[in-house]
Tab-separated table of C-alpha atoms in Angstrom:
chain	number	residue	atom	x	y	z
A	1	MET	CA	120.886	100.173	90.534
A	2	ASP	CA	117.754	101.164	92.454
A	3	THR	CA	115.225	103.584	91.004
A	4	PHE	CA	113.361	105.801	93.432
A	5	ILE	CA	110.124	107.744	93.222
A	6	TYR	CA	110.724	111.269	94.448
A	7	ASP	CA	107.311	112.742	93.752
A	8	ALA	CA	104.054	112.251	91.884
A	9	ALA	CA	101.550	114.877	90.764
A	10	ARG	CA	98.340	114.861	88.789
A	11	THR	CA	95.639	117.172	87.597
A	12	PRO	CA	92.050	116.717	88.693
A	13	ARG	CA	90.031	114.716	86.188
A	14	GLY	CA	87.668	116.859	84.134
A	15	ARG	CA	84.534	115.489	82.529
A	16	GLY	CA	85.446	114.332	79.028
A	17	LYS	CA	82.796	116.339	77.226
A	18	LYS	CA	82.614	119.764	75.644
A	19	ASP	CA	81.130	121.129	78.855
A	20	GLY	CA	83.907	119.565	80.942
A	21	ALA	CA	86.011	121.926	83.012
A	22	LEU	CA	89.248	121.162	81.158
A	23	HIS	CA	87.870	121.168	77.618
A	24	GLU	CA	89.569	124.446	76.690
A	25	VAL	CA	93.007	123.060	77.586
A	26	THR	CA	95.079	121.199	74.987
A	27	ALA	CA	96.936	117.989	75.781
A	28	VAL	CA	100.299	119.634	75.209
A	29	ARG	CA	99.528	122.485	77.581
A	30	LEU	CA	98.162	120.231	80.325
A	31	SER	CA	101.235	118.035	79.916
A	32	ALA	CA	103.623	120.976	80.134
A	33	ASP	CA	101.880	122.321	83.214
A	34	ILE	CA	102.026	119.058	85.179
A	35	ILE	CA	105.646	118.446	84.114
A	36	ASP	CA	106.533	121.916	85.388
A	37	ALA	CA	104.630	121.294	88.614
A	38	VAL	CA	106.534	118.159	89.553
A	39	VAL	CA	109.914	119.666	88.585
A	40	GLN	CA	109.456	123.093	90.117
A	41	ARG	CA	107.876	122.128	93.420
A	42	ASN	CA	110.871	119.858	94.046
A	43	GLU	CA	113.330	122.548	92.921
A	44	VAL	CA	114.983	120.115	90.535
A	45	GLU	CA	117.839	121.440	88.449
A	46	PRO	CA	116.354	121.137	84.936
A	47	ASP	CA	119.613	120.000	83.362
A	48	THR	CA	119.611	116.902	85.598
A	49	ILE	CA	116.520	115.542	83.781
A	50	ALA	CA	117.711	113.044	81.170
A	51	ASP	CA	114.377	112.624	79.411
A	52	VAL	CA	110.614	112.905	79.625
A	53	ILE	CA	108.755	109.706	78.750
A	54	TRP	CA	105.101	110.473	78.120
A	55	GLY	CA	102.157	108.200	77.374
A	56	ASN	CA	99.058	109.049	75.397
A	57	VAL	CA	96.732	106.697	73.578
A	58	THR	CA	95.015	108.591	70.777
A	59	GLN	CA	98.053	109.914	68.956
A	60	ILE	CA	96.409	112.029	66.292
A	61	GLY	CA	95.847	115.741	65.614
A	62	GLU	CA	96.828	117.901	68.566
A	63	GLN	CA	97.757	114.741	70.507
A	64	GLY	CA	99.802	113.437	67.590
A	65	GLY	CA	103.481	113.443	66.758
A	66	CYS	CA	105.876	113.163	69.680
A	67	LEU	CA	103.687	114.816	72.308
A	68	ALA	CA	106.456	114.478	74.887
A	69	ARG	CA	108.766	116.704	72.861
A	70	SER	CA	106.023	119.263	72.262
A	71	ALA	CA	105.279	119.363	76.001
A	72	ILE	CA	108.928	119.892	76.845
A	73	LEU	CA	109.168	122.836	74.462
A	74	LEU	CA	106.075	124.394	76.058
A	75	SER	CA	107.365	123.717	79.574
A	76	SER	CA	110.211	125.387	81.443
A	77	LEU	CA	112.588	122.475	80.778
A	78	PRO	CA	115.616	123.259	78.592
A	79	ASP	CA	115.704	122.282	74.933
A	80	GLN	CA	118.404	119.731	75.734
A	81	VAL	CA	115.780	117.391	77.280
A	82	PRO	CA	114.609	115.231	74.339
A	83	GLY	CA	111.211	113.588	74.995
A	84	LEU	CA	109.706	110.202	74.102
A	85	ALA	CA	106.021	109.518	73.413
A	86	ILE	CA	104.805	105.959	74.014
A	87	ASN	CA	101.551	104.081	73.575
A	88	ARG	CA	100.604	100.897	75.393
A	89	PHE	CA	96.971	101.947	75.316
A	90	CYS	CA	95.477	102.199	78.830
A	91	ALA	CA	98.766	101.305	80.547
A	92	SER	CA	100.747	104.036	78.793
A	93	GLY	CA	101.201	106.238	81.864
A	94	LEU	CA	102.434	103.352	83.999
A	95	GLU	CA	104.634	101.974	81.231
A	96	ALA	CA	106.239	105.410	80.891
A	97	VAL	CA	107.296	105.154	84.539
A	98	ASN	CA	108.408	101.549	84.115
A	99	LEU	CA	110.480	102.416	81.057
A	100	ALA	CA	112.095	105.339	82.862
A	101	ALA	CA	112.950	103.087	85.801
A	102	ASN	CA	114.505	100.497	83.538
A	103	GLN	CA	116.492	103.168	81.685
A	104	ILE	CA	117.886	104.368	85.013
A	105	ASN	CA	118.636	100.800	86.097
A	106	GLY	CA	120.540	100.327	82.843
A	107	GLY	CA	122.640	103.433	83.416
A	108	HIS	CA	120.996	105.617	80.771
A	109	GLY	CA	120.470	108.812	82.732
A	110	SER	CA	119.810	109.368	86.418
A	111	GLY	CA	116.592	111.428	86.457
A	112	TYR	CA	113.362	111.257	84.463
A	113	VAL	CA	109.885	112.710	84.396
A	114	ALA	CA	107.391	110.065	83.287
A	115	GLY	CA	103.627	109.967	83.013
A	116	GLY	CA	100.986	110.779	80.479
A	117	VAL	CA	97.907	112.653	79.355
A	118	GLU	CA	94.590	112.230	77.589
A	119	MET	CA	92.101	114.887	76.586
A	120	LEU	CA	89.074	112.804	75.684
A	121	SER	CA	86.839	115.865	75.417
A	122	ARG	CA	89.016	117.118	72.548
A	123	VAL	CA	90.418	113.966	70.920
A	124	PRO	CA	87.823	111.149	71.046
A	125	MET	CA	88.873	107.640	71.892
A	126	GLY	CA	89.435	105.558	68.762
A	127	SER	CA	89.620	108.539	66.407
A	128	ASP	CA	93.094	107.449	65.316
A	129	GLY	CA	91.927	103.978	64.279
A	130	THR	CA	93.621	100.690	65.166
A	131	ALA	CA	94.352	97.772	62.894
A	132	LEU	CA	92.913	95.235	65.324
A	133	ALA	CA	89.518	96.905	65.050
A	134	VAL	CA	89.478	97.980	61.419
A	135	ASP	CA	91.558	95.437	59.454
A	136	PRO	CA	89.117	92.616	58.600
A	137	LEU	CA	91.761	89.894	58.319
A	138	LEU	CA	93.323	90.754	61.671
A	139	ALA	CA	89.974	91.225	63.400
A	140	MET	CA	88.530	87.957	62.105
A	141	ASP	CA	91.655	85.886	62.783
A	142	HIS	CA	91.737	87.029	66.387
A	143	TYR	CA	87.979	87.188	67.093
A	144	PHE	CA	88.070	90.909	67.811
A	145	VAL	CA	85.264	92.384	69.927
A	146	PRO	CA	85.052	95.815	71.607
A	147	GLN	CA	86.298	96.112	75.177
A	148	GLY	CA	82.803	96.315	76.635
A	149	ILE	CA	81.965	92.946	75.133
A	150	SER	CA	85.221	91.605	76.584
A	151	ALA	CA	84.203	92.862	80.012
A	152	ASP	CA	80.848	91.113	79.626
A	153	ILE	CA	82.638	87.901	78.597
A	154	ILE	CA	84.624	88.011	81.852
A	155	ALA	CA	81.438	88.585	83.830
A	156	THR	CA	79.746	85.664	82.077
A	157	LEU	CA	82.668	83.236	82.398
A	158	TYR	CA	83.191	83.925	86.087
A	159	GLY	CA	79.618	84.527	87.198
A	160	TYR	CA	79.625	88.235	88.024
A	161	GLY	CA	76.005	89.259	87.658
A	162	ARG	CA	74.623	92.729	87.196
A	163	ALA	CA	73.994	93.190	90.926
A	164	VAL	CA	77.572	92.248	91.842
A	165	CYS	CA	79.025	94.674	89.306
A	166	ASP	CA	76.687	97.474	90.371
A	167	ARG	CA	77.515	96.890	94.023
A	168	TYR	CA	81.204	97.158	93.233
A	169	ALA	CA	80.590	100.430	91.347
A	170	VAL	CA	78.702	101.969	94.271
A	171	VAL	CA	81.574	101.167	96.620
A	172	SER	CA	84.001	102.849	94.201
A	173	GLN	CA	81.874	106.001	94.246
A	174	GLN	CA	81.619	105.976	98.039
A	175	ARG	CA	85.348	105.471	98.509
A	176	ALA	CA	86.259	108.241	96.077
A	177	ALA	CA	83.866	110.661	97.740
A	178	ARG	CA	85.294	109.834	101.171
A	179	ALA	CA	88.860	110.240	99.900
A	180	TRP	CA	88.073	113.741	98.660
A	181	GLN	CA	86.211	114.633	101.848
A	182	GLU	CA	89.214	113.550	103.901
A	183	ASN	CA	91.706	115.348	101.591
A	184	ARG	CA	93.563	112.134	100.812
A	185	PHE	CA	94.619	113.416	97.378
A	186	ARG	CA	95.872	116.803	98.547
A	187	ARG	CA	99.571	116.017	98.142
A	188	SER	CA	99.230	114.909	94.518
A	189	VAL	CA	96.486	117.001	92.949
A	190	VAL	CA	97.580	120.215	91.233
A	191	PRO	CA	94.689	122.554	90.350
A	192	VAL	CA	94.423	123.602	86.708
A	193	ARG	CA	94.261	127.298	85.865
A	194	ASP	CA	93.807	129.163	82.636
A	195	ARG	CA	96.432	131.416	81.072
A	196	ILE	CA	95.519	134.391	83.270
A	197	GLY	CA	95.450	132.357	86.476
A	198	LEU	CA	91.726	131.765	86.898
A	199	LEU	CA	90.858	128.395	88.406
A	200	LEU	CA	89.425	125.888	85.958
A	201	LEU	CA	89.292	122.762	88.146
A	202	ASP	CA	90.532	121.633	91.551
A	203	HIS	CA	88.595	118.381	92.073
A	204	ASP	CA	87.666	115.224	90.171
A	205	GLN	CA	84.566	116.205	88.257
A	206	HIS	CA	83.142	112.779	87.429
A	207	ILE	CA	82.330	111.453	90.929
A	208	ARG	CA	78.692	110.585	91.629
A	209	PRO	CA	78.567	110.061	95.426
A	210	ASP	CA	74.783	109.721	95.397
A	211	ALA	CA	74.906	106.614	93.152
A	212	THR	CA	73.041	103.616	94.540
A	213	GLU	CA	72.405	100.091	93.351
A	214	GLU	CA	68.839	101.155	92.659
A	215	THR	CA	69.813	104.089	90.441
A	216	LEU	CA	72.417	102.029	88.597
A	217	GLY	CA	69.827	99.329	88.088
A	218	THR	CA	67.827	101.670	85.845
A	219	LEU	CA	70.658	102.004	83.292
A	220	GLU	CA	70.585	100.034	80.067
A	221	ALA	CA	73.362	97.536	79.397
A	222	ALA	CA	75.707	99.474	77.101
A	223	PHE	CA	76.913	96.629	74.913
A	224	ARG	CA	73.860	94.426	74.532
A	225	ASP	CA	72.750	95.951	71.241
A	226	ILE	CA	76.084	95.617	69.411
A	227	GLY	CA	76.441	92.166	70.912
A	228	GLU	CA	73.050	90.672	70.121
A	229	ASN	CA	72.198	92.692	67.011
A	230	ALA	CA	74.295	94.064	64.149
A	231	PRO	CA	77.268	93.772	64.034
A	232	GLY	CA	76.673	90.753	66.288
A	233	PHE	CA	79.815	90.657	68.424
A	234	ASP	CA	78.325	88.026	70.743
A	235	LYS	CA	78.559	85.487	67.907
A	236	VAL	CA	82.216	86.414	67.381
A	237	ALA	CA	82.916	85.939	71.089
A	238	GLN	CA	81.210	82.554	71.045
A	239	LEU	CA	83.492	81.386	68.247
A	240	ARG	CA	86.390	81.962	70.649
A	241	PHE	CA	84.499	80.748	73.723
A	242	PRO	CA	82.077	78.079	72.450
A	243	GLN	CA	81.268	77.007	76.023
A	244	LEU	CA	79.200	80.184	76.418
A	245	GLU	CA	75.590	79.668	75.408
A	246	ARG	CA	75.036	83.407	75.658
A	247	ILE	CA	76.839	86.573	76.828
A	248	ASN	CA	75.393	88.157	79.949
A	249	HIS	CA	75.542	91.908	79.313
A	250	VAL	CA	76.036	93.538	82.709
A	251	HIS	CA	78.161	96.619	82.040
A	252	HIS	CA	76.846	100.129	81.521
A	253	ALA	CA	77.922	103.731	82.069
A	254	GLY	CA	77.582	103.408	85.835
A	255	ASN	CA	79.857	100.399	86.377
A	256	SER	CA	82.406	101.207	83.677
A	257	SER	CA	85.222	103.758	83.750
A	258	GLY	CA	84.300	107.380	83.148
A	259	ILE	CA	85.441	109.354	80.101
A	260	VAL	CA	87.586	112.213	81.392
A	261	ASP	CA	90.513	114.555	80.731
A	262	GLY	CA	93.683	114.605	82.808
A	263	ALA	CA	97.462	114.354	83.114
A	264	ALA	CA	99.928	112.968	85.649
A	265	ALA	CA	103.697	113.088	86.132
A	266	VAL	CA	106.097	111.054	88.276
A	267	LEU	CA	109.617	112.163	89.171
A	268	VAL	CA	111.922	109.132	89.243
A	269	GLY	CA	115.651	108.882	89.610
A	270	SER	CA	118.698	107.189	91.009
A	271	LYS	CA	120.155	107.797	94.462
A	272	ASP	CA	122.712	110.147	92.920
A	273	PHE	CA	119.938	112.157	91.227
A	274	GLY	CA	118.232	112.642	94.588
A	275	THR	CA	121.473	113.640	96.278
A	276	ALA	CA	122.304	116.150	93.549
A	277	ASN	CA	118.884	117.795	93.946
A	278	GLY	CA	118.568	117.524	97.717
A	279	LEU	CA	115.593	115.153	97.476
A	280	VAL	CA	114.446	112.419	99.830
A	281	PRO	CA	112.969	109.393	98.052
A	282	ARG	CA	109.409	108.425	98.881
A	283	ALA	CA	109.494	104.902	97.467
A	284	ARG	CA	111.540	102.408	95.503
A	285	ILE	CA	110.348	100.730	92.319
A	286	ARG	CA	110.773	97.096	93.284
A	287	ALA	CA	109.669	95.418	90.023
A	288	THR	CA	107.956	96.067	86.698
A	289	ALA	CA	106.294	93.631	84.317
A	290	LYS	CA	104.187	93.470	81.191
A	291	SER	CA	102.302	90.630	79.549
A	292	GLY	CA	100.280	89.605	76.567
A	293	SER	CA	96.950	87.795	76.949
A	294	ASP	CA	93.993	86.572	74.909
A	295	PRO	CA	92.917	89.423	72.581
A	296	THR	CA	89.213	88.519	72.642
A	297	ILE	CA	88.667	88.503	76.392
A	298	MET	CA	91.346	91.218	76.336
A	299	LEU	CA	91.056	92.564	79.903
A	300	THR	CA	92.606	89.777	82.001
A	301	GLY	CA	96.182	90.954	81.391
A	302	PRO	CA	96.670	92.242	84.976
A	303	ILE	CA	96.722	88.645	86.215
A	304	PRO	CA	99.766	87.352	84.273
A	305	ALA	CA	101.487	90.751	84.544
A	306	THR	CA	101.090	90.659	88.324
A	307	ARG	CA	102.431	87.122	88.519
A	308	LYS	CA	105.498	88.189	86.534
A	309	ALA	CA	106.041	91.247	88.753
A	310	LEU	CA	105.820	89.127	91.894
A	311	VAL	CA	108.414	86.711	90.535
A	312	ALA	CA	110.714	89.587	89.568
A	313	ALA	CA	110.405	91.041	93.073
A	314	ALA	CA	110.776	87.627	94.790
A	315	MET	CA	107.469	88.301	96.547
A	316	GLU	CA	104.127	86.606	97.048
A	317	ILE	CA	100.694	88.167	96.778
A	318	GLY	CA	100.415	88.246	100.572
A	319	ASP	CA	103.463	90.515	100.739
A	320	ILE	CA	101.525	93.327	99.031
A	321	ASP	CA	99.699	95.712	101.359
A	322	LEU	CA	97.691	97.710	98.793
A	323	PHE	CA	96.523	97.229	95.229
A	324	GLU	CA	95.502	99.731	92.567
A	325	VAL	CA	93.698	97.764	89.836
A	326	ASN	CA	92.338	100.016	87.131
A	327	GLU	CA	88.549	99.925	87.040
A	328	ALA	CA	88.137	99.850	83.280
A	329	PHE	CA	84.963	97.833	83.941
A	330	ALA	CA	83.700	96.331	87.193
A	331	SER	CA	84.484	92.792	86.102
A	332	VAL	CA	88.225	93.565	85.806
A	333	PRO	CA	89.008	94.148	89.514
A	334	LEU	CA	86.424	91.522	90.477
A	335	ARG	CA	88.315	88.943	88.430
A	336	PHE	CA	91.676	90.148	89.826
A	337	MET	CA	90.506	89.804	93.416
A	338	GLU	CA	89.151	86.324	92.783
A	339	ALA	CA	92.279	85.160	90.920
A	340	PHE	CA	94.584	86.175	93.776
A	341	ASP	CA	92.152	85.725	96.684
A	342	VAL	CA	92.610	89.364	97.698
A	343	GLU	CA	90.012	91.093	99.870
A	344	HIS	CA	88.326	94.233	98.568
A	345	ASP	CA	89.517	96.241	101.578
A	346	ARG	CA	93.050	96.151	100.086
A	347	VAL	CA	92.025	97.034	96.533
A	348	ASN	CA	91.295	100.573	95.269
A	349	VAL	CA	90.697	101.823	98.783
A	350	ASN	CA	90.179	105.400	97.545
A	351	GLY	CA	87.886	104.497	94.680
A	352	GLY	CA	88.894	104.153	91.076
A	353	ALA	CA	88.123	104.928	87.461
A	354	ILE	CA	84.450	103.979	87.762
A	355	ALA	CA	84.048	106.922	90.112
A	356	MET	CA	86.781	109.339	89.042
A	357	GLY	CA	87.283	108.457	85.395
A	358	HIS	CA	89.962	106.971	83.162
A	359	PRO	CA	92.062	109.508	81.211
A	360	LEU	CA	93.671	106.654	79.229
A	361	GLY	CA	97.308	107.734	78.799
A	362	ALA	CA	97.482	109.326	82.267
A	363	THR	CA	95.701	106.734	84.391
A	364	GLY	CA	98.644	104.461	85.180
A	365	ALA	CA	100.741	107.337	86.513
A	366	MET	CA	97.737	108.580	88.486
A	367	LEU	CA	97.254	105.162	90.080
A	368	LEU	CA	100.899	105.016	91.088
A	369	GLY	CA	100.629	108.389	92.799
A	370	THR	CA	97.431	107.344	94.551
A	371	ALA	CA	99.101	104.170	95.818
A	372	LEU	CA	102.138	106.100	97.034
A	373	ASP	CA	100.028	108.635	98.929
A	374	GLU	CA	97.957	105.890	100.524
A	375	LEU	CA	101.007	103.900	101.641
A	376	GLU	CA	102.209	106.978	103.487
A	377	ARG	CA	98.800	107.883	104.893
A	378	SER	CA	98.177	104.362	106.185
A	379	ASP	CA	101.812	103.702	107.196
A	380	LEU	CA	102.038	100.639	104.961
A	381	GLU	CA	105.004	99.356	102.989
A	382	THR	CA	104.186	97.861	99.591
A	383	ALA	CA	101.743	98.439	96.747
A	384	LEU	CA	101.074	96.886	93.352
A	385	ILE	CA	99.644	98.935	90.497
A	386	THR	CA	98.197	97.167	87.464
A	387	LEU	CA	96.081	97.903	84.391
A	388	CYS	CA	94.375	95.881	81.697
A	389	VAL	CA	95.188	96.907	78.137
A	390	PHE	CA	93.350	96.955	74.809
A	391	GLY	CA	94.272	94.089	72.504
A	392	GLY	CA	95.077	91.693	75.333
A	393	MET	CA	97.954	93.040	77.429
A	394	GLY	CA	98.678	93.947	81.012
A	395	ALA	CA	101.210	95.998	82.987
A	396	SER	CA	102.152	95.900	86.672
A	397	THR	CA	104.506	97.770	88.977
A	398	ILE	CA	105.469	97.022	92.588
A	399	ILE	CA	106.630	99.868	94.793
A	400	GLU	CA	107.834	99.936	98.383
A	401	ARG	CA	108.364	102.799	100.781
A	402	VAL	CA	111.852	103.752	101.833
């Protein structure tokens, strides 16, 4: 059974600080609002939604429990819709869509809302703890290092110097600024308003269109101190990669993903679901895949996940018109492009998380919507969306227009 994408919507990304435009909004409310947006603007009969699958990474406090169920109860959906919260770290939003698609393919319901949320201004990254980082036996056995060190390992192993990473970051900023100037996100972005209807945010707040290689060159490498000094993560990395004489620390705030708030929802369903609701599908989910990878270098998971997705779709890399590769750090898409010999003009053509930010649990669903909009705008056929994942994992999805 085919699974179709009928619509995708997202909030703007607010700066993930206390002075960010979305800071007053809770994760459950932002989730409920974007779920309502994608259901109501398509005039979907609420009782045709089998489930809401919702990703969020830091599942503690107001983002804890089954956030999907809480969001449903705050939304206009009926109580009969259950709700499932999932966590595959940074790929949670995409995996929510993938899981919904596979549920539909298996005959377990015909219509789903899937996506995710993260309010980093309210619930800081890592505040829930994770065994890989805090359990000494696990961390030592698997040579755990923070993600920024992992990104620097990739840069060192594959020769991406500071200038290359900064140049990539500047292009991301320029592309994002152009996309907003040309209204390329207008179909997907839903402005966020407060309870009395006043506008809180209608644009991505993190973009720095005036960034240059010169200005980025003044920033200090963010992970050099924890790498070279206490707690000395460079030494840990060298135990796993003894061929490295030293780690070249090239990543900083300007060429790494921004800390932001945001939510995104995707409406997926079978052909019968679309017919019942009078909807025309925008795309088909051709294949989904996930992978595990080395937990020290951690961020290369998109490569094996993409290979698995291509096999599942009976496609080759040259069959893909557009790529959305999450810009967790500059070295991640740089490594992806080199591994598959893909030109930059097909990758993240409207900028990425370096420019617009990475609201963890929502990013994957946001990237899928961005890819879908761009396929239609450019009259192209196929796109692949992929994200690296904490702990050494990856997730990929291939979509094609119908």
